[in-house]
Amino acid sequence: MKDFQTHTISVYIRNNPGALMRMCQIFSRRGYNIDSLVVSPAMDGRFSRVSISAKGASDSLKQINLQLEKLVDVVHCIEHTDTEAIVREMVLVKVAADATKRGEILQITKHFGGKTVDFTDNSLVIECSGASSKLDAMIALLGNYEIVEMVRSGQMLMARGGNPT
Amino acid sequence: MNAAEAVIKCLEKHGVEYIFGYSGGAAIPFFDALVTTNTDIELILVRHEQGATHMADGYARATGKPGVVLVTSGPGATNTITGLITAQMDSVPMIVITGQTISPMLGKDAFQEADVFGISLPVVKHSYLVRSHEDITRTVNEAFYVATSGRPGPVVIDVPKDISSTEGVFDLDAAMDLPGYTVPGHGDKDKIKQIAKAFKKARKPLLLVGHGCVLSSAEEEVRELAEKLNVPVVTTLLGKGAISEKHDLSLGMLGMHGTAYANFAVKNCDLVCSIGSRWDDRIVGKLDEFCADAVRIHIDIDPSEYGKMITPDYWCVGDARLILEELILQVEECDSATWVEEVKQWRQDYPLKYDKIQGGLTMQEVLAELDKQSDSEAIVATDVGQHQMWAAQFCKSTKGKNWLSSGGAGTMGFGFPAAIGAQFGRPDDLVVSVSGDGGFQMTLFELSTAAIHKLPVKILVLNNSYLGMVRQWQELFFDERLSGVDMVGNPDFVKLAESYGVKAFRMSSSDDVAKVWEEALAYNDGPCLIEAVCNKTDNVYPMIPAGANYDKMLLEAPSEKLDKPTGST
Ligand SMILES: Cc1ncc(C[n+]2csc(CCOP(=O)(O)OP(=O)(O)O)c2C)c(N)n1
Ligand SMILES: [Mg+2]
């Protein structure tokens, strides 16, 4: 598996049944692994916003974009680089913690701009959002304690300035 | 009016003449609507849904109009999958309407329920599962537009039975809602100018013409461009007829079993301009060496063909005919006189040839005689195998839409039903289906369909008692270990035809060929089958092994052992 990079793509797509299946098929046919996929209604409810991050060879990604564009349901499809787009993700982490460890965990949470959204005798749920690398760093530190469960939202993105997403 | 009747009315509006179909429970509302609407559309009841799809496909290829198929749910619908992929791979416009179980039972393993939308997804240009009768006329209108515009392809419309039965008020002209769908038309003028300029510098230019030119009816423009530039033309299997193969500048088919002179031209050109072709693996051989030192130009209506196989030096998206119209205005005659002479010399030195067999028969002579007696004017629908390649070599195509062959999918069983569809679409033209003994048996039951409608289609079965093309590969690349290719148990094709009430002829030596063709071509009271009992062990040459460089072209049987091919199948 040589020079496989992560690519971030946004797709503006007609909100039709099956539209998502058509998209996913293009990735799987080309041997691309989708790392994360976020779909939600666009401002105009007839359309959806799809943010995809996927790993694979760069030259075949170009092809994938062209094939996505070709889908009757797809209005447009744009690949974004980190500098042109704001890419964000959210995570919920449940950490086992009794009174003795809580303080340290809350300190880590605060450092990363997260907050606690659930608080019990022996666990905490921490919510945090930001760039995926920031979340990775927080999760790594929390890993020194006992992480019971974790859910990440996958990446969503928006182009900066006057560029369309 | 119910939704099924609205669909039939919509089909009428779109100029549909025939529906190729097969009934079943979930499709009854549509079959009923064919009666209750008193429509002029004729239902052609086939014998297998695959046959229906290939007929619709053949009709579409031969007329340029979309073919329409109507089948029932479950197995009826899944039987169309092979026909769908055949049409999808070759960009053929087709509408397949499938009955479906009632909406409340969807996803509950109802009797004859199949997730047709899901199963067909990878083999369609677009598809619909109709959720409300209110969407149905818009859906049909969109389906016709999507199937026939841009790069054409098949569209599936899956209609639950409760929806097709729903009464309502229907607007047959319901507006389309396709915000994500754009159709390229005229090419970018600057890009066309650059392409014209590139021709100026070339000394050994070549046009590579594909199915796109036939689909956009660009035959005139291809000829004009070639003549104005004074540039030879090679065609792909599906591009046959985009320029008359009798034209002085035509070199016939390139690629794996192309003519030697076409392939020499490909190997030696310093500019190759592909128009409506997709650098398919059957023609490029070894991808990174294909015309590697030549300037490569790609004209195509599908933006996603850019860089898929080859990243061209110049590229223009749009309709072949419209782009060529503009390009013709921009170009001047090339400095190509020496090159054209060189190419013509190859044509003289390395002609297509074959040996006759004492007392026996070769496929080549049967096809060459057909070509002669039909004056190269027949619509030829082929199956897949050795006979297909020899037909491509020896049946000259002089016009577009006269050569019907499953190129991309290589679907055995395609040829005969495709010929039936073509004959429906062009009742006054000579239609010949060319099949092997193997492939013919995959859809031969459509003899009924041909007989019922007294179609004067000529059904040539080139019988070598082998799955010949596979045998050829086993002989050349697998040390002659034949496995799974012997067609022992073949029926008596003449008796078989006769049992369907179809007139039949047989030829088995060179002496029969001219006479039998004369009789068969003169027989027009219905279909007739011609069995040609041919040499079992002939192989097709020239041949470039799959994935090999053009250097490796074999003009005749090799004297030494060949390496296993590296290319696809
Ligand atoms: C549906 C299908 N199955 C299998 C193949 C693989 N295949 C390609 S050519 C061929 C042999 C065809 O035999 P026949 O129809 O007798 O033609 P011949 O090559 O002998 O002229 C086979 C099996 C195919 N193309 N299509
Ligand atoms: Mg055979």
CSV table of N, CA, C and O in Angstrom, one decimal, chain B residues 375-467:
chain,number,residue,atom,x,y,z
B,375,ASP,N,-23.0,-6.9,-50.5
B,375,ASP,CA,-22.4,-5.6,-50.9
B,375,ASP,C,-22.0,-4.8,-49.7
B,375,ASP,O,-22.1,-3.5,-49.7
B,376,SER,N,-21.6,-5.4,-48.6
B,376,SER,CA,-21.3,-4.7,-47.4
B,376,SER,C,-22.4,-3.8,-46.8
B,376,SER,O,-22.1,-2.8,-46.1
B,377,GLU,N,-23.6,-4.1,-47.2
B,377,GLU,CA,-24.7,-3.2,-46.8
B,377,GLU,C,-25.5,-3.8,-45.7
B,377,GLU,O,-26.5,-3.2,-45.2
B,378,ALA,N,-25.2,-5.1,-45.2
B,378,ALA,CA,-26.1,-5.7,-44.2
B,378,ALA,C,-25.9,-5.1,-42.9
B,378,ALA,O,-24.8,-4.6,-42.5
B,379,ILE,N,-26.9,-5.2,-42.0
B,379,ILE,CA,-26.7,-4.9,-40.6
B,379,ILE,C,-26.2,-6.2,-40.0
B,379,ILE,O,-26.9,-7.3,-40.2
B,380,VAL,N,-25.1,-6.2,-39.4
B,380,VAL,CA,-24.5,-7.4,-38.9
B,380,VAL,C,-24.5,-7.4,-37.4
B,380,VAL,O,-23.9,-6.5,-36.8
B,381,ALA,N,-25.2,-8.3,-36.8
B,381,ALA,CA,-25.2,-8.4,-35.3
B,381,ALA,C,-24.4,-9.6,-34.9
B,381,ALA,O,-24.8,-10.7,-35.4
B,382,THR,N,-23.4,-9.5,-34.1
B,382,THR,CA,-22.6,-10.6,-33.8
B,382,THR,C,-22.7,-11.1,-32.4
B,382,THR,O,-23.2,-10.3,-31.5
B,383,ASP,N,-22.3,-12.3,-32.1
B,383,ASP,CA,-22.2,-12.8,-30.8
B,383,ASP,C,-20.7,-12.6,-30.4
B,383,ASP,O,-20.1,-11.7,-30.9
B,384,VAL,N,-20.3,-13.4,-29.4
B,384,VAL,CA,-18.9,-13.1,-28.9
B,384,VAL,C,-18.1,-14.4,-29.1
B,384,VAL,O,-18.5,-15.5,-28.7
B,385,GLY,N,-16.9,-14.2,-29.6
B,385,GLY,CA,-16.0,-15.3,-29.8
B,385,GLY,C,-15.2,-15.2,-31.1
B,385,GLY,O,-15.0,-14.0,-31.6
B,386,GLN,N,-14.6,-16.2,-31.6
B,386,GLN,CA,-13.8,-16.2,-32.8
B,386,GLN,C,-14.6,-15.6,-33.9
B,386,GLN,O,-14.1,-14.8,-34.7
B,387,HIS,N,-15.8,-16.1,-34.1
B,387,HIS,CA,-16.6,-15.7,-35.2
B,387,HIS,C,-16.8,-14.2,-35.2
B,387,HIS,O,-16.9,-13.6,-36.3
B,388,GLN,N,-16.9,-13.6,-34.0
B,388,GLN,CA,-17.1,-12.2,-33.9
B,388,GLN,C,-15.9,-11.4,-34.4
B,388,GLN,O,-16.1,-10.4,-35.2
B,389,MET,N,-14.7,-11.9,-34.1
B,389,MET,CA,-13.5,-11.2,-34.6
B,389,MET,C,-13.4,-11.4,-36.1
B,389,MET,O,-13.0,-10.4,-36.8
B,390,TRP,N,-13.7,-12.6,-36.6
B,390,TRP,CA,-13.6,-12.7,-38.1
B,390,TRP,C,-14.7,-11.9,-38.8
B,390,TRP,O,-14.4,-11.4,-39.8
B,391,ALA,N,-15.8,-11.8,-38.1
B,391,ALA,CA,-16.9,-11.0,-38.7
B,391,ALA,C,-16.4,-9.5,-38.8
B,391,ALA,O,-16.6,-8.8,-39.7
B,392,ALA,N,-15.7,-9.1,-37.7
B,392,ALA,CA,-15.2,-7.7,-37.6
B,392,ALA,C,-14.2,-7.5,-38.7
B,392,ALA,O,-14.1,-6.4,-39.3
B,393,GLN,N,-13.4,-8.5,-39.0
B,393,GLN,CA,-12.4,-8.4,-40.1
B,393,GLN,C,-12.9,-8.5,-41.5
B,393,GLN,O,-12.5,-7.7,-42.4
B,394,PHE,N,-13.9,-9.4,-41.7
B,394,PHE,CA,-14.3,-9.7,-43.0
B,394,PHE,C,-15.6,-9.1,-43.5
B,394,PHE,O,-15.9,-9.1,-44.7
B,395,CYS,N,-16.5,-8.7,-42.5
B,395,CYS,CA,-17.7,-8.0,-42.9
B,395,CYS,C,-17.4,-6.5,-42.8
B,395,CYS,O,-17.3,-6.0,-41.7
B,396,LYS,N,-17.3,-5.9,-43.9
B,396,LYS,CA,-16.9,-4.5,-43.9
B,396,LYS,C,-18.1,-3.6,-43.6
B,396,LYS,O,-19.2,-3.9,-44.1
B,397,SER,N,-17.9,-2.7,-42.7
B,397,SER,CA,-19.0,-1.8,-42.3
B,397,SER,C,-18.9,-0.5,-43.2
B,397,SER,O,-17.8,0.1,-43.1
B,398,THR,N,-19.9,-0.2,-43.9
B,398,THR,CA,-19.9,1.0,-44.7
B,398,THR,C,-20.6,2.2,-44.1
B,398,THR,O,-20.5,3.3,-44.6
B,399,LYS,N,-21.5,1.9,-43.1
B,399,LYS,CA,-22.2,3.0,-42.5
B,399,LYS,C,-22.3,2.7,-41.0
B,399,LYS,O,-22.2,1.6,-40.5
B,400,GLY,N,-22.6,3.8,-40.3
B,400,GLY,CA,-22.8,3.6,-38.8
B,400,GLY,C,-24.1,2.9,-38.6
B,400,GLY,O,-24.9,2.8,-39.5
B,401,LYS,N,-24.2,2.3,-37.4
B,401,LYS,CA,-25.5,1.7,-36.9
B,401,LYS,C,-25.7,0.4,-37.7
B,401,LYS,O,-26.8,-0.2,-37.7
B,402,ASN,N,-24.7,-0.1,-38.5
B,402,ASN,CA,-24.9,-1.4,-39.2
B,402,ASN,C,-24.1,-2.5,-38.5
B,402,ASN,O,-24.2,-3.6,-39.0
B,403,TRP,N,-23.4,-2.2,-37.5
B,403,TRP,CA,-22.5,-3.2,-36.8
B,403,TRP,C,-22.9,-3.2,-35.4
B,403,TRP,O,-22.7,-2.2,-34.6
B,404,LEU,N,-23.5,-4.3,-34.9
B,404,LEU,CA,-24.0,-4.5,-33.6
B,404,LEU,C,-23.3,-5.6,-32.9
B,404,LEU,O,-23.4,-6.7,-33.3
B,405,SER,N,-22.5,-5.3,-31.9
B,405,SER,CA,-21.7,-6.3,-31.2
B,405,SER,C,-21.4,-5.9,-29.8
B,405,SER,O,-21.3,-4.7,-29.5
B,406,SER,N,-21.4,-6.9,-28.9
B,406,SER,CA,-21.2,-6.6,-27.5
B,406,SER,C,-19.7,-6.4,-27.3
B,406,SER,O,-19.0,-7.4,-27.2
B,407,GLY,N,-19.3,-5.2,-27.2
B,407,GLY,CA,-17.8,-4.9,-27.1
B,407,GLY,C,-17.4,-4.9,-25.6
B,407,GLY,O,-16.5,-5.7,-25.2
B,408,GLY,N,-17.9,-4.1,-24.8
B,408,GLY,CA,-17.4,-3.9,-23.4
B,408,GLY,C,-17.7,-5.1,-22.6
B,408,GLY,O,-16.8,-5.6,-21.9
B,409,ALA,N,-18.9,-5.6,-22.6
B,409,ALA,CA,-19.3,-6.8,-21.8
B,409,ALA,C,-18.9,-8.1,-22.4
B,409,ALA,O,-18.7,-9.1,-21.7
B,410,GLY,N,-18.8,-8.2,-23.7
B,410,GLY,CA,-18.5,-9.4,-24.4
B,410,GLY,C,-19.6,-10.5,-24.0
B,410,GLY,O,-19.2,-11.6,-23.6
B,411,THR,N,-20.8,-10.1,-24.2
B,411,THR,CA,-21.9,-11.0,-23.8
B,411,THR,C,-22.3,-12.0,-24.8
B,411,THR,O,-22.8,-11.7,-25.9
B,412,MET,N,-21.9,-13.3,-24.5
B,412,MET,CA,-22.4,-14.4,-25.4
B,412,MET,C,-24.0,-14.4,-25.3
B,412,MET,O,-24.5,-14.2,-24.2
B,413,GLY,N,-24.6,-14.7,-26.4
B,413,GLY,CA,-26.1,-14.7,-26.4
B,413,GLY,C,-26.7,-13.4,-26.9
B,413,GLY,O,-27.9,-13.3,-27.0
B,414,PHE,N,-25.8,-12.4,-27.1
B,414,PHE,CA,-26.3,-11.1,-27.5
B,414,PHE,C,-26.7,-11.0,-29.0
B,414,PHE,O,-27.8,-10.4,-29.3
B,415,GLY,N,-26.0,-11.7,-29.9
B,415,GLY,CA,-26.1,-11.4,-31.3
B,415,GLY,C,-27.5,-11.7,-31.9
B,415,GLY,O,-28.1,-10.8,-32.5
B,416,PHE,N,-28.0,-12.9,-31.6
B,416,PHE,CA,-29.3,-13.2,-32.3
B,416,PHE,C,-30.4,-12.3,-31.8
B,416,PHE,O,-31.1,-11.7,-32.6
B,417,PRO,N,-30.7,-12.2,-30.5
B,417,PRO,CA,-31.8,-11.3,-30.1
B,417,PRO,C,-31.5,-9.8,-30.6
B,417,PRO,O,-32.5,-9.1,-30.9
B,418,ALA,N,-30.3,-9.4,-30.6
B,418,ALA,CA,-30.0,-8.0,-31.0
B,418,ALA,C,-30.4,-7.9,-32.5
B,418,ALA,O,-30.9,-6.8,-32.9
B,419,ALA,N,-30.2,-8.9,-33.3
B,419,ALA,CA,-30.6,-8.9,-34.7
B,419,ALA,C,-32.1,-8.8,-34.8
B,419,ALA,O,-32.6,-8.1,-35.7
B,420,ILE,N,-32.8,-9.5,-34.0
B,420,ILE,CA,-34.3,-9.4,-34.0
B,420,ILE,C,-34.7,-8.0,-33.7
B,420,ILE,O,-35.5,-7.4,-34.4
B,421,GLY,N,-34.1,-7.4,-32.7
B,421,GLY,CA,-34.5,-6.0,-32.3
B,421,GLY,C,-34.2,-5.1,-33.5
B,421,GLY,O,-34.9,-4.2,-33.8
B,422,ALA,N,-33.0,-5.3,-34.1
B,422,ALA,CA,-32.6,-4.4,-35.3
B,422,ALA,C,-33.6,-4.6,-36.4
B,422,ALA,O,-34.0,-3.6,-37.1
B,423,GLN,N,-34.0,-5.8,-36.6
B,423,GLN,CA,-35.0,-6.0,-37.7
B,423,GLN,C,-36.3,-5.4,-37.5
B,423,GLN,O,-36.9,-4.8,-38.4
B,424,PHE,N,-36.8,-5.4,-36.2
B,424,PHE,CA,-38.0,-4.6,-35.9
B,424,PHE,C,-37.8,-3.1,-36.2
B,424,PHE,O,-38.7,-2.5,-36.7
B,425,GLY,N,-36.6,-2.6,-35.8
B,425,GLY,CA,-36.4,-1.2,-36.0
B,425,GLY,C,-36.2,-0.8,-37.5
B,425,GLY,O,-36.5,0.3,-37.9
B,426,ARG,N,-35.6,-1.7,-38.2
B,426,ARG,CA,-35.3,-1.4,-39.7
B,426,ARG,C,-35.8,-2.5,-40.5
B,426,ARG,O,-35.0,-3.3,-41.1
B,427,PRO,N,-37.2,-2.6,-40.7
B,427,PRO,CA,-37.8,-3.7,-41.3
B,427,PRO,C,-37.4,-3.9,-42.8
B,427,PRO,O,-37.4,-5.0,-43.3
B,428,ASP,N,-36.9,-2.9,-43.4
B,428,ASP,CA,-36.6,-3.0,-44.9
B,428,ASP,C,-35.1,-3.3,-45.1
B,428,ASP,O,-34.7,-3.4,-46.3
B,429,ASP,N,-34.3,-3.4,-44.1
B,429,ASP,CA,-32.9,-3.6,-44.3
B,429,ASP,C,-32.6,-5.1,-44.0
B,429,ASP,O,-33.2,-5.8,-43.3
B,430,LEU,N,-31.5,-5.5,-44.7
B,430,LEU,CA,-31.0,-6.9,-44.5
B,430,LEU,C,-30.3,-7.0,-43.1
B,430,LEU,O,-29.4,-6.2,-42.9
B,431,VAL,N,-30.8,-7.9,-42.3
B,431,VAL,CA,-30.2,-8.1,-41.0
B,431,VAL,C,-29.7,-9.5,-40.9
B,431,VAL,O,-30.4,-10.5,-41.1
B,432,VAL,N,-28.4,-9.6,-40.5
B,432,VAL,CA,-27.8,-10.9,-40.4
B,432,VAL,C,-27.3,-11.1,-38.9
B,432,VAL,O,-26.5,-10.2,-38.5
B,433,SER,N,-27.6,-12.1,-38.3
B,433,SER,CA,-27.0,-12.4,-37.0
B,433,SER,C,-25.9,-13.4,-37.2
B,433,SER,O,-26.1,-14.4,-37.9
B,434,VAL,N,-24.7,-13.1,-36.6
B,434,VAL,CA,-23.6,-14.0,-36.7
B,434,VAL,C,-23.3,-14.6,-35.4
B,434,VAL,O,-22.8,-13.8,-34.5
B,435,SER,N,-23.5,-15.9,-35.1
B,435,SER,CA,-23.2,-16.4,-33.8
B,435,SER,C,-22.3,-17.7,-33.9
B,435,SER,O,-22.3,-18.3,-35.0
B,436,GLY,N,-21.7,-18.0,-32.8
B,436,GLY,CA,-21.0,-19.3,-32.7
B,436,GLY,C,-22.0,-20.3,-32.2
B,436,GLY,O,-23.1,-20.0,-31.8
B,437,ASP,N,-21.6,-21.6,-32.3
B,437,ASP,CA,-22.5,-22.7,-31.8
B,437,ASP,C,-22.7,-22.5,-30.3
B,437,ASP,O,-23.8,-22.9,-29.8
B,438,GLY,N,-21.7,-22.0,-29.5
B,438,GLY,CA,-21.8,-21.9,-28.1
B,438,GLY,C,-22.8,-20.8,-27.8
B,438,GLY,O,-23.8,-21.0,-27.1
B,439,GLY,N,-22.5,-19.6,-28.2
B,439,GLY,CA,-23.3,-18.4,-27.9
B,439,GLY,C,-24.8,-18.5,-28.4
B,439,GLY,O,-25.7,-18.1,-27.7
B,440,PHE,N,-25.0,-19.1,-29.6
B,440,PHE,CA,-26.3,-19.2,-30.1
B,440,PHE,C,-27.2,-19.9,-29.1
B,440,PHE,O,-28.4,-19.6,-29.0
B,441,GLN,N,-26.6,-20.9,-28.5
B,441,GLN,CA,-27.4,-21.8,-27.6
B,441,GLN,C,-27.8,-21.0,-26.3
B,441,GLN,O,-28.6,-21.5,-25.5
B,442,MET,N,-27.2,-19.9,-26.1
B,442,MET,CA,-27.6,-19.1,-24.9
B,442,MET,C,-28.9,-18.3,-25.1
B,442,MET,O,-29.5,-18.0,-24.1
B,443,THR,N,-29.3,-18.0,-26.3
B,443,THR,CA,-30.6,-17.3,-26.5
B,443,THR,C,-31.4,-17.8,-27.7
B,443,THR,O,-32.2,-17.1,-28.2
B,444,LEU,N,-31.1,-19.1,-28.0
B,444,LEU,CA,-31.7,-19.6,-29.3
B,444,LEU,C,-33.2,-19.7,-29.2
B,444,LEU,O,-33.9,-19.7,-30.2
B,445,PHE,N,-33.8,-19.7,-28.0
B,445,PHE,CA,-35.2,-19.8,-27.8
B,445,PHE,C,-36.0,-18.6,-28.5
B,445,PHE,O,-37.2,-18.7,-28.7
B,446,GLU,N,-35.3,-17.6,-28.8
B,446,GLU,CA,-35.9,-16.4,-29.4
B,446,GLU,C,-36.2,-16.7,-30.9
B,446,GLU,O,-36.8,-15.9,-31.6
B,447,LEU,N,-35.9,-18.0,-31.3
B,447,LEU,CA,-36.4,-18.4,-32.6
B,447,LEU,C,-37.9,-18.2,-32.7
B,447,LEU,O,-38.4,-17.9,-33.8
B,448,SER,N,-38.6,-18.5,-31.6
B,448,SER,CA,-40.0,-18.3,-31.6
B,448,SER,C,-40.4,-16.9,-31.9
B,448,SER,O,-41.3,-16.6,-32.7
B,449,THR,N,-39.7,-16.0,-31.3
B,449,THR,CA,-40.0,-14.6,-31.4
B,449,THR,C,-39.8,-14.1,-32.9
B,449,THR,O,-40.7,-13.5,-33.5
B,450,ALA,N,-38.7,-14.6,-33.5
B,450,ALA,CA,-38.4,-14.3,-34.9
B,450,ALA,C,-39.5,-14.9,-35.8
B,450,ALA,O,-40.0,-14.3,-36.8
B,451,ALA,N,-39.9,-16.1,-35.5
B,451,ALA,CA,-40.8,-16.9,-36.3
B,451,ALA,C,-42.2,-16.3,-36.3
B,451,ALA,O,-42.8,-16.0,-37.3
B,452,ILE,N,-42.6,-16.0,-35.0
B,452,ILE,CA,-44.0,-15.4,-34.9
B,452,ILE,C,-44.2,-14.1,-35.7
B,452,ILE,O,-45.2,-13.9,-36.3
B,453,HIS,N,-43.2,-13.3,-35.7
B,453,HIS,CA,-43.3,-12.0,-36.4
B,453,HIS,C,-42.8,-12.1,-37.8
B,453,HIS,O,-42.7,-11.1,-38.5
B,454,LYS,N,-42.4,-13.3,-38.3
B,454,LYS,CA,-42.0,-13.5,-39.6
B,454,LYS,C,-40.9,-12.5,-40.0
B,454,LYS,O,-40.9,-11.9,-41.1
B,455,LEU,N,-40.0,-12.3,-39.1
B,455,LEU,CA,-38.9,-11.4,-39.4
B,455,LEU,C,-37.9,-12.0,-40.4
B,455,LEU,O,-37.5,-13.2,-40.1
B,456,PRO,N,-37.5,-11.4,-41.4
B,456,PRO,CA,-36.6,-12.0,-42.4
B,456,PRO,C,-35.2,-12.0,-42.0
B,456,PRO,O,-34.3,-11.9,-42.8
B,457,VAL,N,-34.9,-12.1,-40.7
B,457,VAL,CA,-33.5,-12.0,-40.2
B,457,VAL,C,-32.8,-13.3,-40.6
B,457,VAL,O,-33.4,-14.4,-40.6
B,458,LYS,N,-31.6,-13.2,-41.0
B,458,LYS,CA,-30.7,-14.3,-41.4
B,458,LYS,C,-29.9,-14.7,-40.2
B,458,LYS,O,-29.1,-13.9,-39.7
B,459,ILE,N,-30.0,-16.0,-39.8
B,459,ILE,CA,-29.4,-16.4,-38.5
B,459,ILE,C,-28.2,-17.3,-38.9
B,459,ILE,O,-28.4,-18.5,-39.2
B,460,LEU,N,-27.0,-16.8,-38.9
B,460,LEU,CA,-25.9,-17.6,-39.3
B,460,LEU,C,-25.3,-18.2,-38.0
B,460,LEU,O,-25.0,-17.5,-37.0
B,461,VAL,N,-25.2,-19.5,-38.0
B,461,VAL,CA,-24.5,-20.2,-36.8
B,461,VAL,C,-23.2,-20.8,-37.4
B,461,VAL,O,-23.2,-21.7,-38.2
B,462,LEU,N,-22.1,-20.2,-36.9
B,462,LEU,CA,-20.8,-20.7,-37.4
B,462,LEU,C,-20.4,-21.8,-36.3
B,462,LEU,O,-20.0,-21.5,-35.2
B,463,ASN,N,-20.5,-23.0,-36.8
B,463,ASN,CA,-20.4,-24.1,-35.8
B,463,ASN,C,-19.0,-24.8,-35.9
B,463,ASN,O,-18.7,-25.5,-36.9
B,464,ASN,N,-18.2,-24.5,-34.9
B,464,ASN,CA,-16.9,-25.2,-34.9
B,464,ASN,C,-16.9,-26.2,-33.7
B,464,ASN,O,-15.8,-26.7,-33.4
B,465,SER,N,-18.0,-26.5,-33.2
B,465,SER,CA,-18.1,-27.5,-32.1
B,465,SER,C,-17.2,-27.2,-30.9
B,465,SER,O,-16.9,-28.1,-30.1
B,466,TYR,N,-16.8,-26.0,-30.8
B,466,TYR,CA,-16.0,-25.6,-29.7
B,466,TYR,C,-16.4,-24.2,-29.2
B,466,TYR,O,-17.0,-23.4,-29.9
B,467,LEU,N,-16.1,-23.9,-27.9
B,467,LEU,CA,-16.0,-22.5,-27.5
B,467,LEU,C,-14.7,-22.0,-28.0
B,467,LEU,O,-13.7,-22.1,-27.3
